[in-house]
Short mmCIF file of C-alpha atoms (C1' of nucleotides) and ligand atoms in Angstrom, two decimals:
data_model
loop_
_atom_site.label_atom_id
_atom_site.label_comp_id
_atom_site.label_asym_id
_atom_site.label_seq_id
_atom_site.Cartn_x
_atom_site.Cartn_y
_atom_site.Cartn_z
CA MET A 94 -126.17 8.83 154.28
CA LEU A 95 -127.59 7.43 150.72
CA ARG A 96 -127.22 10.68 149.26
CA VAL A 97 -128.55 11.68 145.50
CA ASN A 98 -126.18 14.78 144.85
CA LYS A 99 -126.84 18.56 144.32
CA LYS A 100 -127.02 18.69 140.49
CA ILE A 101 -130.16 15.78 140.49
CA GLU A 102 -131.86 17.97 142.69
CA TYR A 103 -131.16 21.42 141.05
CA GLY A 104 -131.33 19.99 137.91
CA ILE A 105 -135.34 18.85 138.89
CA ILE A 106 -136.31 22.00 140.30
CA ALA A 107 -134.94 23.54 137.24
CA LEU A 108 -137.14 21.53 135.04
CA LEU A 109 -140.06 22.16 136.97
CA TYR A 110 -139.22 25.41 136.86
CA LEU A 111 -138.78 25.35 133.17
CA ALA A 112 -142.38 23.58 133.39
CA GLN A 113 -144.49 25.79 135.04
CA LYS A 114 -143.18 28.85 131.91
CA GLU A 115 -145.01 26.35 129.24
CA GLU A 116 -143.17 26.98 125.83
CA GLN A 117 -141.56 30.46 127.39
CA THR A 118 -137.92 29.76 127.57
CA ALA A 119 -136.13 31.22 131.44
CA SER A 120 -131.98 31.56 131.54
CA VAL A 121 -129.96 30.04 133.45
CA ARG A 122 -129.40 33.42 135.68
CA GLU A 123 -133.13 34.02 135.89
CA MET A 124 -133.74 30.34 137.23
CA ALA A 125 -131.08 30.45 138.93
CA VAL A 126 -132.54 33.45 140.81
CA SER A 127 -135.54 32.42 141.12
CA CYS A 128 -134.46 28.97 142.57
CA SER A 129 -131.92 30.25 144.74
CA ILE A 130 -129.45 28.17 143.09
CA PRO A 131 -125.74 28.94 142.54
CA GLU A 132 -126.15 30.46 138.48
CA ALA A 133 -122.32 28.93 137.70
CA LEU A 134 -123.29 25.16 138.71
CA LEU A 135 -126.88 25.45 137.21
CA SER A 136 -125.39 26.47 133.98
CA LYS A 137 -122.98 23.38 133.97
CA ILE A 138 -126.34 21.42 134.67
CA MET A 139 -128.13 22.85 132.20
CA GLN A 140 -125.41 21.64 129.87
CA THR A 141 -125.65 18.12 130.75
CA MET A 142 -129.56 18.24 130.46
CA LYS A 143 -129.17 19.55 126.71
CA SER A 144 -126.63 17.15 125.84
CA GLN A 145 -129.28 14.02 127.53
CA GLY A 146 -132.26 15.42 125.49
CA PHE A 147 -133.80 17.21 128.40
CA VAL A 148 -134.10 20.92 126.97
CA GLN A 149 -133.18 22.86 123.94
CA PRO A 150 -130.69 25.82 124.23
CA VAL A 151 -132.17 29.44 122.50
CA TYR A 152 -128.84 32.02 121.80
CA GLY A 153 -129.44 35.36 122.38
CA ASN A 154 -131.15 38.16 123.90
CA GLN A 155 -134.64 37.06 125.39
CA GLY A 156 -132.81 33.30 125.20
CA GLY A 157 -132.36 30.50 127.15
CA TYR A 158 -133.77 26.44 127.17
CA LYS A 159 -137.24 25.35 127.06
CA LEU A 160 -138.42 21.85 127.65
CA THR A 161 -138.03 19.55 125.19
CA ARG A 162 -140.13 15.91 127.21
CA SER A 163 -142.85 16.10 129.02
CA LEU A 164 -142.57 16.07 132.82
CA THR A 165 -145.15 12.75 132.82
CA ASP A 166 -142.49 11.45 130.37
CA ILE A 167 -139.46 11.89 132.77
CA ASN A 168 -138.61 9.55 135.76
CA LEU A 169 -136.73 9.83 138.43
CA LEU A 170 -134.35 6.98 137.36
CA GLU A 171 -133.38 9.20 134.73
CA ILE A 172 -132.11 12.12 136.12
CA THR A 173 -130.00 10.39 138.96
CA GLN A 174 -128.39 7.97 135.72
CA THR A 175 -127.70 11.32 133.91
CA PHE A 176 -126.01 12.65 136.86
CA GLN A 177 -124.87 10.04 139.62
CA GLY A 178 -124.42 7.00 137.35
CA PRO A 179 -126.45 3.88 137.77
CA ILE A 180 -127.94 3.10 141.12
CA GLN A 181 -125.60 0.31 142.80
CA VAL A 182 -126.46 -0.08 146.11
CA ALA A 183 -123.30 -2.54 146.00
CA GLU A 184 -120.10 -1.60 143.96
CA CYS A 185 -120.14 -4.92 142.18
CA LEU A 186 -123.58 -5.28 141.41
CA GLY A 187 -124.11 -3.88 137.47
CA SER A 188 -121.75 -2.43 135.92
CA GLU A 189 -119.24 -5.23 135.52
CA ASN A 190 -115.82 -4.82 138.61
CA HIS A 191 -114.61 -7.04 140.18
CA LYS A 192 -112.83 -4.99 142.79
CA CYS A 193 -114.70 -6.55 145.62
CA PRO A 194 -112.22 -8.57 147.58
CA ALA A 195 -115.14 -10.92 149.11
CA LYS A 196 -116.61 -11.03 145.56
CA ALA A 197 -115.94 -14.86 145.27
CA LEU A 198 -117.14 -15.63 148.72
CA CYS A 199 -119.89 -13.11 149.34
CA THR A 200 -123.16 -14.59 150.81
CA ILE A 201 -125.07 -11.08 149.86
CA ILE A 202 -124.75 -10.86 146.38
CA SER A 203 -128.22 -12.13 145.80
CA PRO A 204 -130.67 -9.71 148.29
CA MET A 205 -128.21 -7.00 147.79
CA THR A 206 -129.69 -7.40 144.43
CA VAL A 207 -133.03 -7.79 144.97
CA LEU A 208 -132.42 -4.38 147.03
CA ASN A 209 -130.56 -3.24 144.40
CA GLN A 210 -133.90 -3.53 141.88
CA LYS A 211 -136.14 -2.41 144.44
CA ILE A 212 -134.79 0.99 144.78
CA VAL A 213 -134.32 0.98 140.46
CA THR A 214 -138.09 0.63 140.29
CA LEU A 215 -138.61 3.08 142.95
CA PHE A 216 -137.14 5.83 141.05
CA GLU A 217 -137.86 4.71 137.87
CA SER A 218 -141.76 4.84 139.16
CA THR A 219 -141.34 8.39 140.12
CA SER A 220 -142.31 10.67 137.11
CA LEU A 221 -141.21 14.71 137.57
CA GLU A 222 -144.98 15.16 137.08
CA ASN A 223 -145.48 13.17 140.12
CA LEU A 224 -142.48 15.26 142.09
CA ALA A 225 -143.99 18.28 141.31
CA ASN A 226 -147.49 17.40 142.53
CA ARG A 227 -145.54 16.52 145.87
CA LYS A 228 -146.18 12.78 145.28
CA THR A 229 -143.76 9.86 144.41
CA ALA A 230 -145.41 6.67 142.85
CA VAL A 231 -145.74 3.02 144.18
CA MET B 112 -124.27 5.30 142.69
CA LEU B 113 -126.11 5.88 145.54
CA ARG B 114 -124.00 2.92 147.56
CA VAL B 115 -123.89 1.67 150.86
CA ASN B 116 -120.58 1.98 152.18
CA LYS B 117 -118.20 -1.30 152.63
CA LYS B 118 -118.28 -1.21 156.90
CA ILE B 119 -122.45 -2.19 156.08
CA GLU B 120 -121.31 -5.00 153.17
CA TYR B 121 -118.11 -6.76 155.54
CA GLY B 122 -120.31 -6.32 158.45
CA ILE B 123 -123.32 -7.57 157.34
CA ILE B 124 -121.41 -10.53 155.78
CA ALA B 125 -119.36 -10.93 159.37
CA LEU B 126 -122.76 -10.79 161.21
CA LEU B 127 -124.30 -13.21 158.69
CA TYR B 128 -120.97 -15.88 159.17
CA LEU B 129 -121.20 -15.29 163.60
CA ALA B 130 -125.01 -16.75 162.97
CA GLN B 131 -124.08 -19.88 161.03
CA LYS B 132 -121.70 -20.65 163.41
CA GLU B 133 -124.40 -20.72 166.22
CA GLU B 134 -122.99 -19.94 170.17
CA GLN B 135 -119.51 -20.25 168.98
CA THR B 136 -117.12 -17.16 169.08
CA ALA B 137 -115.49 -16.45 165.57
CA SER B 138 -112.30 -14.24 165.50
CA VAL B 139 -112.13 -11.48 163.34
CA ARG B 140 -109.09 -13.01 161.27
CA GLU B 141 -110.83 -16.15 160.77
CA MET B 142 -113.81 -14.14 159.73
CA ALA B 143 -111.77 -12.20 157.49
CA VAL B 144 -110.12 -15.72 155.68
CA SER B 145 -113.29 -17.26 155.45
CA CYS B 146 -114.82 -14.38 153.97
CA SER B 147 -112.05 -12.95 151.98
CA ILE B 148 -112.31 -9.78 153.71
CA PRO B 149 -109.36 -7.33 154.81
CA GLU B 150 -108.46 -8.04 158.54
CA ALA B 151 -108.10 -4.84 159.96
CA LEU B 152 -111.01 -3.17 158.51
CA LEU B 153 -112.94 -6.18 159.64
CA SER B 154 -111.46 -5.46 163.13
CA LYS B 155 -112.69 -1.99 162.97
CA ILE B 156 -116.01 -2.66 161.76
CA MET B 157 -116.50 -5.38 164.64
CA GLN B 158 -115.55 -3.09 167.34
CA THR B 159 -118.25 -0.70 165.93
CA MET B 160 -120.63 -3.76 165.84
CA LYS B 161 -119.47 -4.24 169.45
CA SER B 162 -120.39 -0.58 170.96
CA GLN B 163 -123.86 -1.14 168.85
CA GLY B 164 -124.05 -4.11 170.88
CA PHE B 165 -124.82 -6.63 168.05
CA VAL B 166 -121.75 -8.79 169.22
CA GLN B 167 -120.07 -9.36 172.53
CA PRO B 168 -116.43 -9.83 172.43
CA VAL B 169 -114.25 -12.68 173.79
CA TYR B 170 -110.94 -12.09 174.62
CA GLY B 171 -107.96 -14.65 174.74
CA ASN B 172 -106.99 -17.77 173.35
CA GLN B 173 -110.55 -19.51 171.25
CA GLY B 174 -111.71 -15.90 171.56
CA GLY B 175 -113.38 -13.80 169.19
CA TYR B 176 -117.03 -12.27 169.22
CA LYS B 177 -120.34 -14.02 169.24
CA LEU B 178 -123.96 -12.79 168.10
CA THR B 179 -125.66 -10.80 170.88
CA ARG B 180 -129.34 -10.69 168.76
CA SER B 181 -130.78 -12.54 166.21
CA LEU B 182 -130.66 -12.06 162.98
CA THR B 183 -134.31 -11.83 162.82
CA ASP B 184 -134.61 -8.72 165.14
CA ILE B 185 -131.56 -6.64 163.32
CA ASN B 186 -133.10 -4.64 160.46
CA LEU B 187 -130.65 -3.38 157.26
CA LEU B 188 -131.29 0.32 158.53
CA GLU B 189 -129.98 -0.33 161.59
CA ILE B 190 -127.07 -1.39 160.66
CA THR B 191 -126.73 1.38 157.66
CA GLN B 192 -127.55 3.88 160.41
CA THR B 193 -124.18 2.98 162.28
CA PHE B 194 -121.93 2.52 159.32
CA GLN B 195 -123.30 5.57 157.79
CA GLY B 196 -125.66 8.16 159.54
CA PRO B 197 -129.14 8.37 159.10
CA ILE B 198 -130.59 7.35 155.55
CA GLN B 199 -130.87 11.31 153.77
CA VAL B 200 -131.87 11.08 150.03
CA ALA B 201 -131.38 14.73 149.96
CA GLU B 202 -129.27 16.88 152.80
CA CYS B 203 -131.93 18.88 154.53
CA LEU B 204 -134.09 15.96 155.48
CA GLY B 205 -134.07 14.58 159.04
CA SER B 206 -131.24 16.12 161.04
CA GLU B 207 -132.17 19.90 161.15
CA ASN B 208 -129.12 21.32 158.77
CA HIS B 209 -129.71 24.28 156.58
CA LYS B 210 -127.12 24.58 154.46
CA CYS B 211 -128.83 24.07 151.10
CA PRO B 212 -129.14 27.92 149.58
CA ALA B 213 -132.12 26.38 147.91
CA LYS B 214 -134.29 25.58 150.63
CA ALA B 215 -136.04 28.47 151.48
CA LEU B 216 -137.52 27.77 147.74
CA CYS B 217 -137.57 24.63 147.13
CA THR B 218 -140.27 22.71 145.38
CA ILE B 219 -139.00 19.32 146.08
CA ILE B 220 -138.60 18.77 149.86
CA SER B 221 -141.89 17.60 150.23
CA PRO B 222 -141.83 14.82 147.37
CA MET B 223 -138.16 13.87 148.56
CA THR B 224 -139.57 13.65 152.01
CA VAL B 225 -142.04 10.44 150.53
CA LEU B 226 -138.93 9.17 149.01
CA ASN B 227 -136.70 8.97 151.51
CA GLN B 228 -139.43 7.64 153.68
CA LYS B 229 -139.94 5.54 151.19
CA ILE B 230 -136.60 4.35 151.57
CA VAL B 231 -136.31 3.67 155.00
CA THR B 232 -139.01 1.59 154.99
CA LEU B 233 -137.57 -0.40 152.66
CA PHE B 234 -134.16 -1.17 154.83
CA GLU B 235 -136.24 -0.63 157.71
CA SER B 236 -138.66 -4.07 156.87
CA THR B 237 -135.43 -6.34 155.96
CA SER B 238 -133.99 -7.78 158.43
CA LEU B 239 -130.51 -9.73 158.44
CA GLU B 240 -133.05 -12.87 158.50
CA ASN B 241 -134.14 -11.99 155.20
CA LEU B 242 -130.47 -11.08 153.44
CA ALA B 243 -129.49 -14.77 155.01
CA ASN B 244 -132.53 -16.13 153.03
CA ARG B 245 -131.54 -14.21 150.24
CA LYS B 246 -134.70 -12.19 150.14
CA THR B 247 -136.14 -8.55 151.29
CA ALA B 248 -139.23 -7.81 152.40
CA VAL B 249 -142.19 -6.18 151.01
"C1'" DG C 62 -120.37 44.45 111.56
"C1'" DT C 63 -120.61 45.01 115.79
"C1'" DC C 64 -122.76 44.69 120.33
"C1'" DT C 65 -125.19 42.49 123.44
"C1'" DT C 66 -127.03 38.30 125.35
"C1'" DA C 67 -126.91 34.05 126.57
"C1'" DT C 68 -124.56 29.12 125.85
"C1'" DA C 69 -120.71 25.70 125.91
"C1'" DA C 70 -116.84 23.60 127.27
"C1'" DG C 71 -113.18 23.29 129.79
"C1'" DA C 72 -109.96 23.78 133.86
"C1'" DC C 73 -109.24 23.81 138.46
"C1'" DT C 74 -110.38 24.21 143.71
"C1'" DA C 75 -111.37 23.05 148.49
"C1'" DA C 76 -113.41 19.97 151.73
"C1'" DT C 77 -115.36 15.86 152.57
"C1'" DA C 78 -116.15 10.66 152.65
"C1'" DC C 79 -114.25 6.36 152.10
"C1'" DA C 80 -111.37 1.94 152.42
"C1'" DG C 81 -107.76 0.29 154.47
"C1'" DT C 82 -103.65 -0.03 157.27
"C1'" DC C 83 -100.61 0.51 161.30
"C1'" DC C 84 -99.16 0.40 165.70
"C1'" DA C 85 -99.38 0.75 170.64
"C1'" DA C 86 -102.59 -1.27 174.63
"C1'" DT C 87 -105.08 -3.96 177.06
"C1'" DA C 88 -107.94 -8.31 178.81
"C1'" DA C 89 -108.23 -12.95 180.02
"C1'" DC C 90 -106.41 -17.86 179.45
"C1'" DA C 91 -102.73 -21.26 179.95
"C1'" DT D 153 -95.15 -15.06 181.86
"C1'" DG D 154 -96.42 -15.78 177.05
"C1'" DT D 155 -100.19 -16.05 173.67
"C1'" DT D 156 -103.89 -15.13 171.75
"C1'" DA D 157 -107.46 -11.86 170.47
"C1'" DT D 158 -109.52 -7.40 171.26
"C1'" DT D 159 -109.08 -1.72 171.88
"C1'" DG D 160 -108.74 2.49 170.17
"C1'" DG D 161 -106.33 6.17 167.96
"C1'" DA D 162 -103.62 8.05 164.35
"C1'" DC D 163 -102.91 7.68 159.46
"C1'" DT D 164 -102.96 7.56 154.16
"C1'" DG D 165 -104.28 7.75 149.33
"C1'" DT D 166 -108.40 8.16 146.31
"C1'" DA D 167 -112.30 9.68 144.37
"C1'" DT D 168 -116.45 12.40 144.79
"C1'" DT D 169 -118.97 16.51 145.60
"C1'" DA D 170 -120.29 21.94 145.11
"C1'" DG D 171 -118.81 24.75 143.28
"C1'" DT D 172 -115.70 28.64 140.44
"C1'" DC D 173 -113.51 30.98 136.83
"C1'" DT D 174 -112.45 31.85 132.74
"C1'" DT D 175 -112.34 31.58 127.35
"C1'" DA D 176 -115.16 30.40 123.18
"C1'" DT D 177 -118.28 30.53 120.41
"C1'" DA D 178 -124.03 31.71 118.78
"C1'" DA D 179 -126.92 34.35 117.27
"C1'" DG D 180 -129.76 38.64 117.38
"C1'" DA D 181 -130.68 43.73 117.67
"C1'" DC D 182 -129.03 48.19 116.30
S1 LIG E 460 -119.65 -7.21 149.17
FE1 LIG E 460 -120.49 -8.56 148.10
S2 LIG E 460 -122.38 -7.20 147.14
FE2 LIG E 460 -120.95 -6.10 148.29
S3 LIG E 460 -119.46 -4.85 146.43
FE3 LIG E 460 -118.80 -7.19 147.23
S4 LIG E 460 -119.59 -8.70 146.22
FE4 LIG E 460 -120.94 -7.08 146.05
S1 LIG E 461 -132.26 21.19 147.16
FE1 LIG E 461 -134.27 21.40 148.37
S2 LIG E 461 -134.94 19.03 148.95
FE2 LIG E 461 -132.35 19.05 148.19
S3 LIG E 461 -131.70 19.84 150.04
FE3 LIG E 461 -131.71 21.56 149.20
S4 LIG E 461 -133.65 22.38 150.03
FE4 LIG E 461 -133.66 19.73 150.34
#
DNA sequence: GTCTTATAAGACTAATACAGTCCAATAACA
DNA sequence: TGTTATTGGACTGTATTAGTCTTATAAGAC
């Protein structure tokens, strides 16, 4: 399947929603209702977004979250890494992990590395602004 | 992570090994030992390869499998689809499945479709011959 | 000061996919 | 008929995913 998980998708949808509201805050409930996303799950997602510095929380009545960065400044790779870890089309790529029994004799590590880099570049060159405008770069 | 599963990797390694042997057959045991792939698992993989027409079985002593198609003719997309189903970077793409609660109001279906197509194209334009030569196309 | 609104944090669950194993059956050749 | 090797099915343990629930905390409103 080669899927990006739901946290990533819901997270992006929420950030795009926040961007639309400009400087205003939006609560998790408002975003969940407006975007048909399960509220408890979105709450978790926004906590992570906060910890990564994408949004800032505002407590109390009329509170919620507001964006702290511009959509043009956030790329898909960052979001993906936040919620799904590094892109590794093969498990041996990137983080040093030697679990693969075939590694010593593997004939495809090199091309898999190239393939991985291409996917990384594709994600990296796609900003949330691109997504908001229904485009992907390159 | 965005991983391609082990069956795909082991399967490709096995096909490359077969290609190296030209017209000769190679048994699952031989391939498993030569490539450090768990034999029982590779056996399963080769069964699928056979059912998809990538290889032809030869029973009995000195038997095994032989390639039925040229490496230049097999692309990564085919292999991936065989062992992991269609590439769907978001679950709602491709196969008509409406499980996503956000679908009706989703602001990112369109760009996700474009992104998906780019990954499909990347996989499709990479032949096993490309992989054997440690390259990926485009 | 306390009520209310909202975020924060953690534990918890069910469903699915993945990696791998084991076993009994069958095909073909020597 | 024995040997080599593929075939097909069931089966297991682990990890990830998607989602829920509950309790605690921050801060403004009255
Ligand atoms: S099969 Fe090769 S590329 Fe894939 S994980 Fe193992 S060593 Fe890496
Ligand atoms: S969030 Fe949007 S793109 Fe992702 S699965 Fe749901 S409808 Fe499709």
